[in-house]
PDB file of C-alpha atoms in Angstrom:
ATOM      1  CA  UNK A1464       4.025 -14.515  15.277  1.00 64.00           C
ATOM      2  CA  UNK A1465       3.382 -11.164  12.801  1.00 61.00           C
ATOM      3  CA  UNK A1466       3.329 -11.699   8.661  1.00 65.00           C
ATOM      4  CA  UNK A1467       5.001  -8.844   7.752  1.00 61.00           C
ATOM      5  CA  UNK A1468       5.075  -7.771   4.382  1.00 54.00           C
ATOM      6  CA  UNK A1469       7.607  -5.480   2.479  1.00 51.00           C
ATOM      7  CA  UNK A1470       6.069  -3.896  -0.173  1.00 51.00           C
ATOM      8  CA  UNK A1471       5.400   0.147   0.173  1.00 62.00           C
ATOM      9  CA  UNK A1472       2.185   1.594   1.582  1.00 70.00           C
ATOM     10  CA  UNK A1473       1.527  -2.243   2.982  1.00 76.00           C
ATOM     11  CA  UNK A1474       4.901  -2.848   4.204  1.00 78.00           C
ATOM     12  CA  UNK A1475       4.939   0.599   5.999  1.00 79.00           C
ATOM     13  CA  UNK A1476       1.735  -0.074   8.021  1.00 84.00           C
ATOM     14  CA  UNK A1477       2.886  -3.713   8.930  1.00 87.00           C
ATOM     15  CA  UNK A1478       5.828  -1.870  10.270  1.00 85.00           C
ATOM     16  CA  UNK A1479       3.762   0.625  12.378  1.00 85.00           C
ATOM     17  CA  UNK A1480       1.772  -2.483  13.971  1.00 88.00           C
ATOM     18  CA  UNK A1481       5.210  -4.229  14.607  1.00 89.00           C
ATOM     19  CA  UNK A1482       6.235  -1.501  16.512  1.00 88.00           C
ATOM     20  CA  UNK A1483       3.763  -0.347  18.385  1.00 89.00           C
ATOM     21  CA  UNK A1484       3.058  -3.937  19.735  1.00 91.00           C
ATOM     22  CA  UNK A1485       6.495  -4.400  20.841  1.00 93.00           C
ATOM     23  CA  UNK A1486       6.224  -1.003  22.698  1.00 93.00           C
ATOM     24  CA  UNK A1487       3.503  -2.077  24.087  1.00 94.00           C
ATOM     25  CA  UNK A1488       6.109  -5.183  25.575  1.00 96.00           C
ATOM     26  CA  UNK A1489       4.134  -7.901  23.635  1.00 94.00           C
ATOM     27  CA  UNK A1490       6.939 -10.310  22.274  1.00 94.00           C
ATOM     28  CA  UNK A1491       6.864 -10.546  18.604  1.00 93.00           C
ATOM     29  CA  UNK A1492       8.175 -13.309  16.207  1.00 92.00           C
ATOM     30  CA  UNK A1493       7.792 -12.263  13.075  1.00 91.00           C
ATOM     31  CA  UNK A1494       7.757 -13.937   9.372  1.00 90.00           C
ATOM     32  CA  UNK A1495       8.380 -12.390   5.614  1.00 87.00           C
ATOM     33  CA  UNK A1496       9.220 -12.982   2.549  1.00 85.00           C
ATOM     34  CA  UNK A1497      12.713 -10.883   1.760  1.00 78.00           C
ATOM     35  CA  UNK A1498      12.969 -11.439  -1.760  1.00 75.00           C
ATOM     36  CA  UNK A1499      10.292  -9.378  -2.938  1.00 68.00           C
ATOM     37  CA  UNK A1500       9.370 -10.332  -6.424  1.00 77.00           C
ATOM     38  CA  UNK A1501       6.046 -12.146  -7.206  1.00 78.00           C
ATOM     39  CA  UNK A1502       7.384 -16.091  -7.455  1.00 84.00           C
ATOM     40  CA  UNK A1503       8.695 -15.785  -4.139  1.00 87.00           C
ATOM     41  CA  UNK A1504       5.813 -14.072  -2.492  1.00 87.00           C
ATOM     42  CA  UNK A1505       3.763 -16.825  -4.009  1.00 89.00           C
ATOM     43  CA  UNK A1506       5.808 -19.830  -2.488  1.00 92.00           C
ATOM     44  CA  UNK A1507       6.326 -17.342   0.642  1.00 93.00           C
ATOM     45  CA  UNK A1508       2.265 -17.739   0.825  1.00 93.00           C
ATOM     46  CA  UNK A1509       1.575 -20.701  -0.761  1.00 93.00           C
ATOM     47  CA  UNK A1510       4.088 -23.468   0.984  1.00 93.00           C
ATOM     48  CA  UNK A1511       6.474 -21.982   2.664  1.00 94.00           C
ATOM     49  CA  UNK A1512       4.355 -19.875   5.706  1.00 94.00           C
ATOM     50  CA  UNK A1513       1.961 -23.162   6.224  1.00 93.00           C
ATOM     51  CA  UNK A1514       5.228 -24.986   6.911  1.00 94.00           C
ATOM     52  CA  UNK A1515       7.716 -23.080   9.133  1.00 93.00           C
ATOM     53  CA  UNK A1516       4.710 -21.462  11.025  1.00 93.00           C
ATOM     54  CA  UNK A1517       5.873 -21.427  14.689  1.00 92.00           C
ATOM     55  CA  UNK A1518       3.216 -23.270  17.194  1.00 90.00           C
ATOM     56  CA  UNK A1519       2.314 -22.359  20.532  1.00 90.00           C
ATOM     57  CA  UNK A1520       1.362 -18.787  20.106  1.00 92.00           C
ATOM     58  CA  UNK A1521      -1.107 -17.141  21.836  1.00 93.00           C
ATOM     59  CA  UNK A1522      -2.024 -14.524  18.469  1.00 94.00           C
ATOM     60  CA  UNK A1523      -1.440 -14.344  14.786  1.00 95.00           C
ATOM     61  CA  UNK A1524      -1.453 -11.744  13.414  1.00 94.00           C
ATOM     62  CA  UNK A1525      -1.413 -11.660   9.201  1.00 94.00           C
ATOM     63  CA  UNK A1526      -1.284  -8.358   7.685  1.00 92.00           C
ATOM     64  CA  UNK A1527      -2.769  -9.726   4.656  1.00 92.00           C
ATOM     65  CA  UNK A1528      -5.066 -12.323   3.649  1.00 94.00           C
ATOM     66  CA  UNK A1529      -2.336 -13.711   1.570  1.00 93.00           C
ATOM     67  CA  UNK A1530      -0.322 -14.306   4.277  1.00 93.00           C
ATOM     68  CA  UNK A1531      -3.449 -14.905   6.727  1.00 94.00           C
ATOM     69  CA  UNK A1532      -4.530 -18.385   4.867  1.00 95.00           C
ATOM     70  CA  UNK A1533      -3.138 -20.948   7.220  1.00 94.00           C
ATOM     71  CA  UNK A1534      -3.302 -19.530   9.670  1.00 94.00           C
ATOM     72  CA  UNK A1535      -4.779 -21.439  13.057  1.00 93.00           C
ATOM     73  CA  UNK A1536      -8.883 -21.046  13.039  1.00 89.00           C
ATOM     74  CA  UNK A1537      -8.880 -20.172  16.861  1.00 87.00           C
ATOM     75  CA  UNK A1538      -6.568 -17.515  17.629  1.00 91.00           C
ATOM     76  CA  UNK A1539      -5.661 -15.636  14.418  1.00 95.00           C
ATOM     77  CA  UNK A1540      -6.102 -11.926  13.280  1.00 95.00           C
ATOM     78  CA  UNK A1541      -6.169 -11.037   8.958  1.00 96.00           C
ATOM     79  CA  UNK A1542      -6.085  -7.335   8.169  1.00 95.00           C
ATOM     80  CA  UNK A1543      -7.608  -6.659   4.815  1.00 96.00           C
ATOM     81  CA  UNK A1544      -5.701  -3.400   3.177  1.00 92.00           C
ATOM     82  CA  UNK A1545      -7.543  -3.902  -0.147  1.00 91.00           C
ATOM     83  CA  UNK A1546      -9.124  -5.855  -2.136  1.00 92.00           C
ATOM     84  CA  UNK A1547      -7.840  -4.499  -5.744  1.00 91.00           C
ATOM     85  CA  UNK A1548      -6.847  -7.571  -7.521  1.00 89.00           C
ATOM     86  CA  UNK A1549      -9.805  -9.224  -6.739  1.00 91.00           C
ATOM     87  CA  UNK A1550     -12.927  -6.274  -6.889  1.00 89.00           C
ATOM     88  CA  UNK A1551     -10.848  -3.870  -9.418  1.00 85.00           C
ATOM     89  CA  UNK A1552      -8.057  -6.616 -10.992  1.00 83.00           C
ATOM     90  CA  UNK A1553      -7.467  -3.927 -14.179  1.00 78.00           C
ATOM     91  CA  UNK A1554      -5.743  -1.990 -11.554  1.00 74.00           C
ATOM     92  CA  UNK A1555      -3.892  -4.291  -9.940  1.00 65.00           C
ATOM     93  CA  UNK A1556      -0.737  -3.086  -9.389  1.00 58.00           C
ATOM     94  CA  UNK A1557       3.253  -3.653  -8.920  1.00 53.00           C
ATOM     95  CA  UNK A1558       3.457  -6.004 -11.714  1.00 53.00           C
ATOM     96  CA  UNK A1559       0.152  -7.489 -10.935  1.00 54.00           C
ATOM     97  CA  UNK A1560      -1.266  -7.008 -13.860  1.00 53.00           C
ATOM     98  CA  UNK A1561       1.426  -6.814 -16.232  1.00 56.00           C
ATOM     99  CA  UNK A1562       1.257  -9.783 -18.222  1.00 63.00           C
ATOM    100  CA  UNK A1563      -1.950 -12.778 -19.131  1.00 60.00           C
ATOM    101  CA  UNK A1564      -0.585 -14.757 -16.715  1.00 64.00           C
ATOM    102  CA  UNK A1565      -0.877 -12.512 -13.911  1.00 69.00           C
ATOM    103  CA  UNK A1566      -4.274 -11.435 -15.328  1.00 74.00           C
ATOM    104  CA  UNK A1567      -5.397 -14.563 -15.045  1.00 80.00           C
ATOM    105  CA  UNK A1568      -3.933 -15.808 -11.568  1.00 86.00           C
ATOM    106  CA  UNK A1569      -3.545 -13.407  -9.186  1.00 87.00           C
ATOM    107  CA  UNK A1570      -7.231 -12.089  -9.301  1.00 90.00           C
ATOM    108  CA  UNK A1571      -8.738 -15.834  -8.625  1.00 92.00           C
ATOM    109  CA  UNK A1572      -5.007 -16.712  -6.277  1.00 93.00           C
ATOM    110  CA  UNK A1573      -6.172 -13.878  -4.051  1.00 93.00           C
ATOM    111  CA  UNK A1574      -9.728 -14.653  -3.632  1.00 95.00           C
ATOM    112  CA  UNK A1575      -9.312 -18.526  -3.029  1.00 96.00           C
ATOM    113  CA  UNK A1576      -6.394 -16.971   0.127  1.00 96.00           C
ATOM    114  CA  UNK A1577      -8.555 -14.437   0.904  1.00 96.00           C
ATOM    115  CA  UNK A1578     -11.931 -17.034   1.446  1.00 96.00           C
ATOM    116  CA  UNK A1579      -9.641 -18.866   4.034  1.00 96.00           C
ATOM    117  CA  UNK A1580      -8.419 -15.801   5.586  1.00 96.00           C
ATOM    118  CA  UNK A1581     -12.102 -14.919   6.106  1.00 95.00           C
ATOM    119  CA  UNK A1582     -12.644 -17.792   8.308  1.00 94.00           C
ATOM    120  CA  UNK A1583     -10.135 -17.091  11.199  1.00 92.00           C
ATOM    121  CA  UNK A1584     -10.997 -16.047  14.369  1.00 89.00           C
ATOM    122  CA  UNK A1585     -11.198 -11.603  13.835  1.00 94.00           C
ATOM    123  CA  UNK A1586     -10.570  -9.928  10.939  1.00 97.00           C
ATOM    124  CA  UNK A1587      -9.868  -6.126  10.245  1.00 97.00           C
ATOM    125  CA  UNK A1588     -10.695  -3.779   7.539  1.00 97.00           C
ATOM    126  CA  UNK A1589      -8.855  -0.738   7.079  1.00 94.00           C
ATOM    127  CA  UNK A1590     -11.355   1.099   5.476  1.00 95.00           C
ATOM    128  CA  UNK A1591     -15.034   1.244   5.809  1.00 95.00           C
ATOM    129  CA  UNK A1592     -14.967   0.809   1.441  1.00 94.00           C
ATOM    130  CA  UNK A1593     -12.384  -2.265   2.656  1.00 95.00           C
ATOM    131  CA  UNK A1594     -14.745  -3.759   4.961  1.00 97.00           C
ATOM    132  CA  UNK A1595     -17.586  -3.969   2.433  1.00 96.00           C
ATOM    133  CA  UNK A1596     -15.884  -5.462   0.079  1.00 96.00           C
ATOM    134  CA  UNK A1597     -14.982  -8.051   2.701  1.00 97.00           C
ATOM    135  CA  UNK A1598     -18.222  -8.735   3.146  1.00 97.00           C
ATOM    136  CA  UNK A1599     -19.572  -8.861   0.044  1.00 96.00           C
ATOM    137  CA  UNK A1600     -16.448 -10.826  -1.894  1.00 96.00           C
ATOM    138  CA  UNK A1601     -16.836 -13.513   0.959  1.00 96.00           C
ATOM    139  CA  UNK A1602     -19.600 -13.363   2.485  1.00 95.00           C
ATOM    140  CA  UNK A1603     -19.053 -12.622   5.987  1.00 95.00           C
ATOM    141  CA  UNK A1604     -21.569 -11.162   8.183  1.00 94.00           C
ATOM    142  CA  UNK A1605     -20.864  -7.630   9.391  1.00 95.00           C
ATOM    143  CA  UNK A1606     -19.818  -8.370  13.335  1.00 94.00           C
ATOM    144  CA  UNK A1607     -16.702 -10.358  12.055  1.00 94.00           C
ATOM    145  CA  UNK A1608     -15.233  -7.663  10.894  1.00 97.00           C
ATOM    146  CA  UNK A1609     -13.735  -4.527  12.726  1.00 97.00           C
ATOM    147  CA  UNK A1610     -13.120  -1.393  10.931  1.00 97.00           C
ATOM    148  CA  UNK A1611      -9.576   0.527  12.518  1.00 95.00           C
ATOM    149  CA  UNK A1612      -8.177   2.943  10.400  1.00 93.00           C
ATOM    150  CA  UNK A1613      -3.875   2.769  10.243  1.00 90.00           C
ATOM    151  CA  UNK A1614      -2.425   5.733  12.442  1.00 84.00           C
ATOM    152  CA  UNK A1615      -0.048   7.868  11.188  1.00 85.00           C
ATOM    153  CA  UNK A1616       3.387   8.427  12.378  1.00 83.00           C
ATOM    154  CA  UNK A1617       4.046  10.130  15.385  1.00 83.00           C
ATOM    155  CA  UNK A1618       7.259  12.491  13.747  1.00 86.00           C
ATOM    156  CA  UNK A1619       4.686  13.363  10.826  1.00 89.00           C
ATOM    157  CA  UNK A1620       4.835  16.807  12.340  1.00 87.00           C
ATOM    158  CA  UNK A1621       4.292  20.881   9.669  1.00 89.00           C
ATOM    159  CA  UNK A1622       7.841  22.126   8.867  1.00 82.00           C
ATOM    160  CA  UNK A1623       8.116  25.408   8.194  1.00 69.00           C
ATOM    161  CA  UNK A1624      10.206  26.180   4.920  1.00 68.00           C
ATOM    162  CA  UNK A1625      12.146  28.744   4.265  1.00 65.00           C
ATOM    163  CA  UNK A1626      10.327  30.630   1.003  1.00 64.00           C
ATOM    164  CA  UNK A1627      11.130  29.072  -2.608  1.00 71.00           C
ATOM    165  CA  UNK A1628      10.554  29.031  -5.681  1.00 80.00           C
ATOM    166  CA  UNK A1629       9.154  28.034  -7.864  1.00 90.00           C
ATOM    167  CA  UNK A1630       5.838  26.500  -6.505  1.00 93.00           C
ATOM    168  CA  UNK A1631       7.166  22.731  -5.725  1.00 96.00           C
ATOM    169  CA  UNK A1632       3.595  19.903  -6.891  1.00 97.00           C
ATOM    170  CA  UNK A1633       4.802  16.136  -4.781  1.00 98.00           C
ATOM    171  CA  UNK A1634       3.447  12.606  -5.735  1.00 98.00           C
ATOM    172  CA  UNK A1635       4.533  10.158  -3.271  1.00 96.00           C
ATOM    173  CA  UNK A1636       4.192   6.729  -4.379  1.00 93.00           C
ATOM    174  CA  UNK A1637       4.363   3.555  -6.511  1.00 91.00           C
ATOM    175  CA  UNK A1638       5.038   4.216  -9.822  1.00 93.00           C
ATOM    176  CA  UNK A1639       2.728   1.354 -11.747  1.00 90.00           C
ATOM    177  CA  UNK A1640      -0.010   2.484 -14.165  1.00 89.00           C
ATOM    178  CA  UNK A1641      -2.848   2.172 -11.038  1.00 91.00           C
ATOM    179  CA  UNK A1642      -1.156   5.563  -9.624  1.00 94.00           C
ATOM    180  CA  UNK A1643      -1.708   7.305 -12.920  1.00 95.00           C
ATOM    181  CA  UNK A1644       1.377   9.167 -12.334  1.00 97.00           C
ATOM    182  CA  UNK A1645       1.419   9.648 -16.404  1.00 96.00           C
ATOM    183  CA  UNK A1646      -1.638  11.922 -15.910  1.00 96.00           C
ATOM    184  CA  UNK A1647      -0.166  13.654 -13.904  1.00 97.00           C
ATOM    185  CA  UNK A1648       3.347  14.089 -15.511  1.00 97.00           C
ATOM    186  CA  UNK A1649       1.454  14.330 -18.670  1.00 96.00           C
ATOM    187  CA  UNK A1650      -0.594  17.474 -16.911  1.00 96.00           C
ATOM    188  CA  UNK A1651       2.152  19.061 -15.441  1.00 97.00           C
ATOM    189  CA  UNK A1652       3.728  19.928 -19.201  1.00 96.00           C
ATOM    190  CA  UNK A1653       0.829  20.604 -20.702  1.00 95.00           C
ATOM    191  CA  UNK A1654      -0.178  23.499 -17.970  1.00 95.00           C
ATOM    192  CA  UNK A1655       2.898  25.239 -18.877  1.00 90.00           C
ATOM    193  CA  UNK A1656       2.693  26.621 -15.185  1.00 92.00           C
ATOM    194  CA  UNK A1657       5.818  27.661 -13.442  1.00 93.00           C
ATOM    195  CA  UNK A1658       6.347  24.811 -10.841  1.00 96.00           C
ATOM    196  CA  UNK A1659       8.308  22.173 -10.135  1.00 97.00           C
ATOM    197  CA  UNK A1660       7.171  18.520  -9.896  1.00 98.00           C
ATOM    198  CA  UNK A1661       8.601  16.267  -7.289  1.00 98.00           C
ATOM    199  CA  UNK A1662       8.189  12.544  -7.593  1.00 98.00           C
ATOM    200  CA  UNK A1663       9.156  10.488  -5.167  1.00 97.00           C
ATOM    201  CA  UNK A1664       9.085   6.807  -4.854  1.00 94.00           C
ATOM    202  CA  UNK A1665       9.824   3.362  -7.352  1.00 91.00           C
ATOM    203  CA  UNK A1666       8.086   0.990  -9.072  1.00 89.00           C
ATOM    204  CA  UNK A1667       8.024  -1.258 -12.439  1.00 88.00           C
ATOM    205  CA  UNK A1668       6.935   1.874 -14.215  1.00 92.00           C
ATOM    206  CA  UNK A1669       9.653   3.904 -13.524  1.00 94.00           C
ATOM    207  CA  UNK A1670      10.941   3.931 -16.577  1.00 94.00           C
ATOM    208  CA  UNK A1671       8.180   4.696 -18.894  1.00 94.00           C
ATOM    209  CA  UNK A1672       7.205   7.883 -17.021  1.00 96.00           C
ATOM    210  CA  UNK A1673      10.578   8.905 -17.171  1.00 96.00           C
ATOM    211  CA  UNK A1674      10.585   9.259 -20.928  1.00 95.00           C
ATOM    212  CA  UNK A1675       7.013  10.921 -20.576  1.00 92.00           C
ATOM    213  CA  UNK A1676       8.751  13.289 -18.517  1.00 94.00           C
ATOM    214  CA  UNK A1677      10.834  14.398 -21.694  1.00 90.00           C
ATOM    215  CA  UNK A1678      14.044  15.429 -19.716  1.00 91.00           C
ATOM    216  CA  UNK A1679      11.906  18.121 -18.304  1.00 95.00           C
ATOM    217  CA  UNK A1680      14.008  19.672 -15.833  1.00 95.00           C
ATOM    218  CA  UNK A1681      10.970  20.696 -14.389  1.00 96.00           C
ATOM    219  CA  UNK A1682      10.491  17.445 -13.948  1.00 97.00           C
ATOM    220  CA  UNK A1683      12.687  15.481 -10.695  1.00 97.00           C
ATOM    221  CA  UNK A1684      12.564  12.161  -9.907  1.00 97.00           C
ATOM    222  CA  UNK A1685      13.490  11.812  -6.166  1.00 96.00           C
ATOM    223  CA  UNK A1686      13.608   7.729  -5.918  1.00 94.00           C
ATOM    224  CA  UNK A1687      13.240   6.023  -2.761  1.00 92.00           C
ATOM    225  CA  UNK A1688      11.984   8.476   0.182  1.00 92.00           C
ATOM    226  CA  UNK A1689      13.136   6.698   3.932  1.00 89.00           C
ATOM    227  CA  UNK A1690       9.940   6.848   6.863  1.00 85.00           C
ATOM    228  CA  UNK A1691      12.561   9.428   9.161  1.00 87.00           C
ATOM    229  CA  UNK A1692      12.592  11.671   5.884  1.00 92.00           C
ATOM    230  CA  UNK A1693       9.306  11.677   5.361  1.00 92.00           C
ATOM    231  CA  UNK A1694       8.710  14.811   7.345  1.00 92.00           C
ATOM    232  CA  UNK A1695      11.254  17.016   5.596  1.00 93.00           C
ATOM    233  CA  UNK A1696       9.775  15.718   2.186  1.00 95.00           C
ATOM    234  CA  UNK A1697       6.295  17.166   2.936  1.00 95.00           C
ATOM    235  CA  UNK A1698       7.805  19.866   4.118  1.00 93.00           C
ATOM    236  CA  UNK A1699       9.394  20.839   0.967  1.00 93.00           C
ATOM    237  CA  UNK A1700       6.507  20.144  -1.566  1.00 95.00           C
ATOM    238  CA  UNK A1701       3.596  23.151  -1.785  1.00 94.00           C
ATOM    239  CA  UNK A1702       0.925  20.710  -2.584  1.00 96.00           C
ATOM    240  CA  UNK A1703       0.152  16.939  -2.851  1.00 97.00           C
ATOM    241  CA  UNK A1704      -1.049  15.312  -6.109  1.00 98.00           C
ATOM    242  CA  UNK A1705      -2.419  11.908  -5.898  1.00 97.00           C
ATOM    243  CA  UNK A1706      -3.771  10.746  -8.659  1.00 97.00           C
ATOM    244  CA  UNK A1707      -4.351   7.032  -8.025  1.00 95.00           C
ATOM    245  CA  UNK A1708      -7.453   5.013  -9.596  1.00 92.00           C
ATOM    246  CA  UNK A1709      -8.333   3.703  -6.186  1.00 90.00           C
ATOM    247  CA  UNK A1710      -7.353   2.874  -2.951  1.00 90.00           C
ATOM    248  CA  UNK A1711      -7.718   0.801   0.064  1.00 88.00           C
ATOM    249  CA  UNK A1712      -7.212   4.357   2.329  1.00 89.00           C
ATOM    250  CA  UNK A1713      -4.172   6.071   0.918  1.00 90.00           C
ATOM    251  CA  UNK A1714      -1.926   6.403   4.143  1.00 90.00           C
ATOM    252  CA  UNK A1715      -0.175   9.256   1.644  1.00 93.00           C
ATOM    253  CA  UNK A1716      -3.570  11.748   1.846  1.00 95.00           C
ATOM    254  CA  UNK A1717      -3.642  11.207   5.377  1.00 93.00           C
ATOM    255  CA  UNK A1718       0.444  12.114   6.167  1.00 94.00           C
ATOM    256  CA  UNK A1719       0.489  14.693   3.903  1.00 95.00           C
ATOM    257  CA  UNK A1720      -3.011  16.085   6.187  1.00 95.00           C
ATOM    258  CA  UNK A1721      -0.685  15.600   8.828  1.00 94.00           C
ATOM    259  CA  UNK A1722       2.091  17.861   7.782  1.00 94.00           C
ATOM    260  CA  UNK A1723      -0.763  20.204   6.732  1.00 94.00           C
ATOM    261  CA  UNK A1724      -0.305  20.408   3.233  1.00 95.00           C
ATOM    262  CA  UNK A1725      -2.769  20.372   0.604  1.00 96.00           C
ATOM    263  CA  UNK A1726      -3.904  17.807  -1.309  1.00 97.00           C
ATOM    264  CA  UNK A1727      -5.061  17.012  -4.794  1.00 97.00           C
ATOM    265  CA  UNK A1728      -7.022  13.873  -6.352  1.00 96.00           C
ATOM    266  CA  UNK A1729      -9.036  12.188  -8.576  1.00 94.00           C
ATOM    267  CA  UNK A1730     -12.968  13.388  -9.359  1.00 91.00           C
ATOM    268  CA  UNK A1731     -12.973   9.372 -10.137  1.00 91.00           C
ATOM    269  CA  UNK A1732     -11.019   7.679  -8.156  1.00 88.00           C
ATOM    270  CA  UNK A1733     -12.393   5.254  -6.245  1.00 83.00           C
TER     271      UNK A1733
END
């Protein structure tokens, strides 16, 4: 059984792991929430997984603590990508911080479910920072959790692009307040630089960010970029700016490096 979440970087990491397991000949049964809303995801993690979990599997793997809470303890793996809703709830994105109920409920729910998932046989963290947060939050012994950094897609390779003008600055990721794309837009407009700002991704702050852009012809919103177009997207920019306040890993940064693109991050990011 493989629990797959469709949510930007988390979904992409999950899909790569799933494809890797199948490529190695493993028979994998997939469970996932296909409605992609907070309400449906709550029902999925609080009820549907426990009710529909297939019996008799050799190993159960969950790509997140909420999905790992109800797995059998003796043959299960839970992957922790980050604990941002618990450790930095004011930065929680994707509508998690959108109203008072979400602000009060989600950190407590994630912590409760994470505590249950931390009792599973094997725990994996995608970074040393996430490992330390899991150990501290759930009182997990160090020898029970292993750090495995996410791999980079094999089709992400440097591409030689034709000489172009003007200089192109790129952002790729969710459009929510944790990513701080508004700072990037404001800095770009204030700089007066002869360049284009290309913003790829979708999210709850998209309308607000477009308003910040003030209809500038130098700022282009490209929407969602499919995985099979990532290499071309990176090839078409000169530098990636990743202004996010905090990350569990920062997949976009690593992908830019794979395409030999320089990356700018914020000094206060964690």
